[in-house]
Amino acid sequence: MKRVTGIGGISFQARDARALRAWYQQHLGIDVQDWGGTVFRAADGDSTTWNISPAGNDSYGPSAAPFMVNYRVDNLDALLDALRDEGCHVIGSEASVYGKFGWVLDPEGNKVELWEPPGDA
């Protein structure tokens, strides 16, 4: 019997849920519904990475949160430019064989990872 087949969703708490939902809607274009979230529909070729990092590593820094959400994007460079123009705290980017990665802090200090898969640019 196969027990786990993928990630069904991600949920987290916020000090000001209404304001944080609005930030994600405005700056990352997430279609936040009245119930407080959204449903992303999978497309052919989609994949979801699941990872456990050892406590105390700094890969989520400068956030103090013990999690980081990775969002797939179509054009990382354009999105990072737009986020900077909107006054968001972009904290860097890099390219690798796995694609392009960029990071921004949301208003509550959570590190958000943005990922453009290789070959999508």
PDB file of N, CA and C in Angstrom, residues 22-30 71-73 75-93 101-107 110-115:
ATOM      1  N   ALA A  22      -2.982  39.601   2.023  1.00  0.00           N
ATOM      2  CA  ALA A  22      -2.996  40.706   1.060  1.00  0.00           C
ATOM      3  C   ALA A  22      -1.623  40.898   0.423  1.00  0.00           C
ATOM      4  N   TRP A  23      -0.551  40.751   1.203  1.00  0.00           N
ATOM      5  CA  TRP A  23       0.807  40.891   0.664  1.00  0.00           C
ATOM      6  C   TRP A  23       1.077  39.810  -0.382  1.00  0.00           C
ATOM      7  N   TYR A  24       0.734  38.571  -0.067  1.00  0.00           N
ATOM      8  CA  TYR A  24       0.956  37.475  -1.013  1.00  0.00           C
ATOM      9  C   TYR A  24       0.107  37.666  -2.277  1.00  0.00           C
ATOM     10  N   GLN A  25      -1.079  38.196  -2.118  1.00  0.00           N
ATOM     11  CA  GLN A  25      -1.927  38.437  -3.281  1.00  0.00           C
ATOM     12  C   GLN A  25      -1.355  39.563  -4.135  1.00  0.00           C
ATOM     13  N   GLN A  26      -0.978  40.666  -3.515  1.00  0.00           N
ATOM     14  CA  GLN A  26      -0.482  41.820  -4.254  1.00  0.00           C
ATOM     15  C   GLN A  26       0.871  41.555  -4.902  1.00  0.00           C
ATOM     16  N   HIS A  27       1.819  41.012  -4.161  1.00  0.00           N
ATOM     17  CA  HIS A  27       3.189  40.932  -4.647  1.00  0.00           C
ATOM     18  C   HIS A  27       3.538  39.628  -5.356  1.00  0.00           C
ATOM     19  N   LEU A  28       2.892  38.525  -4.983  1.00  0.00           N
ATOM     20  CA  LEU A  28       3.201  37.256  -5.637  1.00  0.00           C
ATOM     21  C   LEU A  28       2.071  36.771  -6.529  1.00  0.00           C
ATOM     22  N   GLY A  29       0.967  37.498  -6.557  1.00  0.00           N
ATOM     23  CA  GLY A  29      -0.124  37.173  -7.459  1.00  0.00           C
ATOM     24  C   GLY A  29      -0.910  35.929  -7.085  1.00  0.00           C
ATOM     25  N   ILE A  30      -0.862  35.538  -5.815  1.00  0.00           N
ATOM     26  CA  ILE A  30      -1.613  34.365  -5.372  1.00  0.00           C
ATOM     27  C   ILE A  30      -3.079  34.758  -5.220  1.00  0.00           C
ATOM     28  N   TYR A  71       7.959  28.643  -4.329  1.00  0.00           N
ATOM     29  CA  TYR A  71       6.926  28.863  -5.326  1.00  0.00           C
ATOM     30  C   TYR A  71       7.538  28.833  -6.716  1.00  0.00           C
ATOM     31  N   ARG A  72       6.965  28.074  -7.625  1.00  0.00           N
ATOM     32  CA  ARG A  72       7.408  28.037  -9.025  1.00  0.00           C
ATOM     33  C   ARG A  72       6.960  29.323  -9.704  1.00  0.00           C
ATOM     34  N   VAL A  73       7.848  29.922 -10.505  1.00  0.00           N
ATOM     35  CA  VAL A  73       7.532  31.144 -11.245  1.00  0.00           C
ATOM     36  C   VAL A  73       7.963  30.980 -12.705  1.00  0.00           C
ATOM     37  N   ASN A  75       9.128  33.720 -14.771  1.00  0.00           N
ATOM     38  CA  ASN A  75      10.219  34.606 -15.137  1.00  0.00           C
ATOM     39  C   ASN A  75      10.766  35.240 -13.860  1.00  0.00           C
ATOM     40  N   LEU A  76      11.755  34.586 -13.275  1.00  0.00           N
ATOM     41  CA  LEU A  76      12.273  35.019 -11.981  1.00  0.00           C
ATOM     42  C   LEU A  76      12.842  36.436 -12.039  1.00  0.00           C
ATOM     43  N   ASP A  77      13.645  36.730 -13.041  1.00  0.00           N
ATOM     44  CA  ASP A  77      14.291  38.048 -13.102  1.00  0.00           C
ATOM     45  C   ASP A  77      13.254  39.171 -13.150  1.00  0.00           C
ATOM     46  N   ALA A  78      12.237  39.010 -13.977  1.00  0.00           N
ATOM     47  CA  ALA A  78      11.195  40.036 -14.075  1.00  0.00           C
ATOM     48  C   ALA A  78      10.430  40.166 -12.761  1.00  0.00           C
ATOM     49  N   LEU A  79      10.142  39.042 -12.120  1.00  0.00           N
ATOM     50  CA  LEU A  79       9.416  39.099 -10.850  1.00  0.00           C
ATOM     51  C   LEU A  79      10.253  39.776  -9.771  1.00  0.00           C
ATOM     52  N   LEU A  80      11.534  39.439  -9.681  1.00  0.00           N
ATOM     53  CA  LEU A  80      12.387  40.082  -8.670  1.00  0.00           C
ATOM     54  C   LEU A  80      12.482  41.585  -8.913  1.00  0.00           C
ATOM     55  N   ASP A  81      12.583  42.010 -10.181  1.00  0.00           N
ATOM     56  CA  ASP A  81      12.594  43.442 -10.489  1.00  0.00           C
ATOM     57  C   ASP A  81      11.292  44.097 -10.030  1.00  0.00           C
ATOM     58  N   ALA A  82      10.162  43.447 -10.305  1.00  0.00           N
ATOM     59  CA  ALA A  82       8.866  43.994  -9.894  1.00  0.00           C
ATOM     60  C   ALA A  82       8.770  44.078  -8.373  1.00  0.00           C
ATOM     61  N   LEU A  83       9.230  43.049  -7.682  1.00  0.00           N
ATOM     62  CA  LEU A  83       9.181  43.059  -6.218  1.00  0.00           C
ATOM     63  C   LEU A  83      10.039  44.186  -5.652  1.00  0.00           C
ATOM     64  N   ARG A  84      11.223  44.388  -6.225  1.00  0.00           N
ATOM     65  CA  ARG A  84      12.073  45.502  -5.774  1.00  0.00           C
ATOM     66  C   ARG A  84      11.356  46.841  -5.994  1.00  0.00           C
ATOM     67  N   ASP A  85      10.768  46.996  -7.187  1.00  0.00           N
ATOM     68  CA  ASP A  85      10.047  48.232  -7.500  1.00  0.00           C
ATOM     69  C   ASP A  85       8.884  48.461  -6.540  1.00  0.00           C
ATOM     70  N   GLU A  86       8.291  47.380  -6.037  1.00  0.00           N
ATOM     71  CA  GLU A  86       7.158  47.478  -5.111  1.00  0.00           C
ATOM     72  C   GLU A  86       7.613  47.650  -3.664  1.00  0.00           C
ATOM     73  N   GLY A  87       8.924  47.723  -3.446  1.00  0.00           N
ATOM     74  CA  GLY A  87       9.443  47.949  -2.103  1.00  0.00           C
ATOM     75  C   GLY A  87       9.593  46.701  -1.256  1.00  0.00           C
ATOM     76  N   CYS A  88       9.518  45.530  -1.880  1.00  0.00           N
ATOM     77  CA  CYS A  88       9.679  44.283  -1.130  1.00  0.00           C
ATOM     78  C   CYS A  88      11.152  44.043  -0.822  1.00  0.00           C
ATOM     79  N   HIS A  89      11.405  43.276   0.219  1.00  0.00           N
ATOM     80  CA  HIS A  89      12.771  42.983   0.658  1.00  0.00           C
ATOM     81  C   HIS A  89      13.303  41.743  -0.063  1.00  0.00           C
ATOM     82  N   VAL A  90      13.849  41.950  -1.263  1.00  0.00           N
ATOM     83  CA  VAL A  90      14.483  40.864  -2.025  1.00  0.00           C
ATOM     84  C   VAL A  90      15.862  40.647  -1.423  1.00  0.00           C
ATOM     85  N   ILE A  91      16.186  39.389  -1.101  1.00  0.00           N
ATOM     86  CA  ILE A  91      17.456  39.131  -0.413  1.00  0.00           C
ATOM     87  C   ILE A  91      18.464  38.364  -1.252  1.00  0.00           C
ATOM     88  N   GLY A  92      18.191  38.166  -2.533  1.00  0.00           N
ATOM     89  CA  GLY A  92      19.203  37.556  -3.375  1.00  0.00           C
ATOM     90  C   GLY A  92      18.626  36.627  -4.407  1.00  0.00           C
ATOM     91  N   SER A  93      19.540  36.133  -5.251  1.00  0.00           N
ATOM     92  CA  SER A  93      19.173  35.166  -6.280  1.00  0.00           C
ATOM     93  C   SER A  93      20.424  34.432  -6.721  1.00  0.00           C
ATOM     94  N   PHE A 101      16.896  30.606  -8.689  1.00  0.00           N
ATOM     95  CA  PHE A 101      16.269  30.761  -7.388  1.00  0.00           C
ATOM     96  C   PHE A 101      16.396  32.210  -6.934  1.00  0.00           C
ATOM     97  N   GLY A 102      15.367  32.731  -6.321  1.00  0.00           N
ATOM     98  CA  GLY A 102      15.397  34.053  -5.730  1.00  0.00           C
ATOM     99  C   GLY A 102      14.670  34.013  -4.400  1.00  0.00           C
ATOM    100  N   TRP A 103      14.988  34.974  -3.536  1.00  0.00           N
ATOM    101  CA  TRP A 103      14.390  34.974  -2.203  1.00  0.00           C
ATOM    102  C   TRP A 103      13.920  36.365  -1.832  1.00  0.00           C
ATOM    103  N   VAL A 104      12.799  36.406  -1.149  1.00  0.00           N
ATOM    104  CA  VAL A 104      12.211  37.642  -0.666  1.00  0.00           C
ATOM    105  C   VAL A 104      11.671  37.356   0.737  1.00  0.00           C
ATOM    106  N   LEU A 105      11.682  38.379   1.584  1.00  0.00           N
ATOM    107  CA  LEU A 105      11.070  38.245   2.907  1.00  0.00           C
ATOM    108  C   LEU A 105       9.671  38.815   2.848  1.00  0.00           C
ATOM    109  N   ASP A 106       8.712  38.072   3.411  1.00  0.00           N
ATOM    110  CA  ASP A 106       7.360  38.623   3.504  1.00  0.00           C
ATOM    111  C   ASP A 106       7.310  39.581   4.693  1.00  0.00           C
ATOM    112  N   PRO A 107       6.204  40.299   4.892  1.00  0.00           N
ATOM    113  CA  PRO A 107       6.151  41.299   5.964  1.00  0.00           C
ATOM    114  C   PRO A 107       6.336  40.745   7.373  1.00  0.00           C
ATOM    115  N   ASN A 110       9.249  35.952   7.016  1.00  0.00           N
ATOM    116  CA  ASN A 110       9.423  34.598   6.495  1.00  0.00           C
ATOM    117  C   ASN A 110      10.151  34.650   5.160  1.00  0.00           C
ATOM    118  N   LYS A 111      11.159  33.818   5.009  1.00  0.00           N
ATOM    119  CA  LYS A 111      11.890  33.739   3.749  1.00  0.00           C
ATOM    120  C   LYS A 111      11.055  32.937   2.752  1.00  0.00           C
ATOM    121  N   VAL A 112      10.815  33.524   1.575  1.00  0.00           N
ATOM    122  CA  VAL A 112      10.037  32.903   0.519  1.00  0.00           C
ATOM    123  C   VAL A 112      11.002  32.611  -0.631  1.00  0.00           C
ATOM    124  N   GLU A 113      10.989  31.377  -1.106  1.00  0.00           N
ATOM    125  CA  GLU A 113      11.852  31.012  -2.225  1.00  0.00           C
ATOM    126  C   GLU A 113      11.035  31.000  -3.510  1.00  0.00           C
ATOM    127  N   LEU A 114      11.563  31.634  -4.540  1.00  0.00           N
ATOM    128  CA  LEU A 114      10.946  31.678  -5.856  1.00  0.00           C
ATOM    129  C   LEU A 114      11.849  30.879  -6.798  1.00  0.00           C
ATOM    130  N   TRP A 115      11.255  29.994  -7.589  1.00  0.00           N
ATOM    131  CA  TRP A 115      12.033  29.063  -8.412  1.00  0.00           C
ATOM    132  C   TRP A 115      11.546  29.050  -9.845  1.00  0.00           C
TER     133      TRP A 115
END
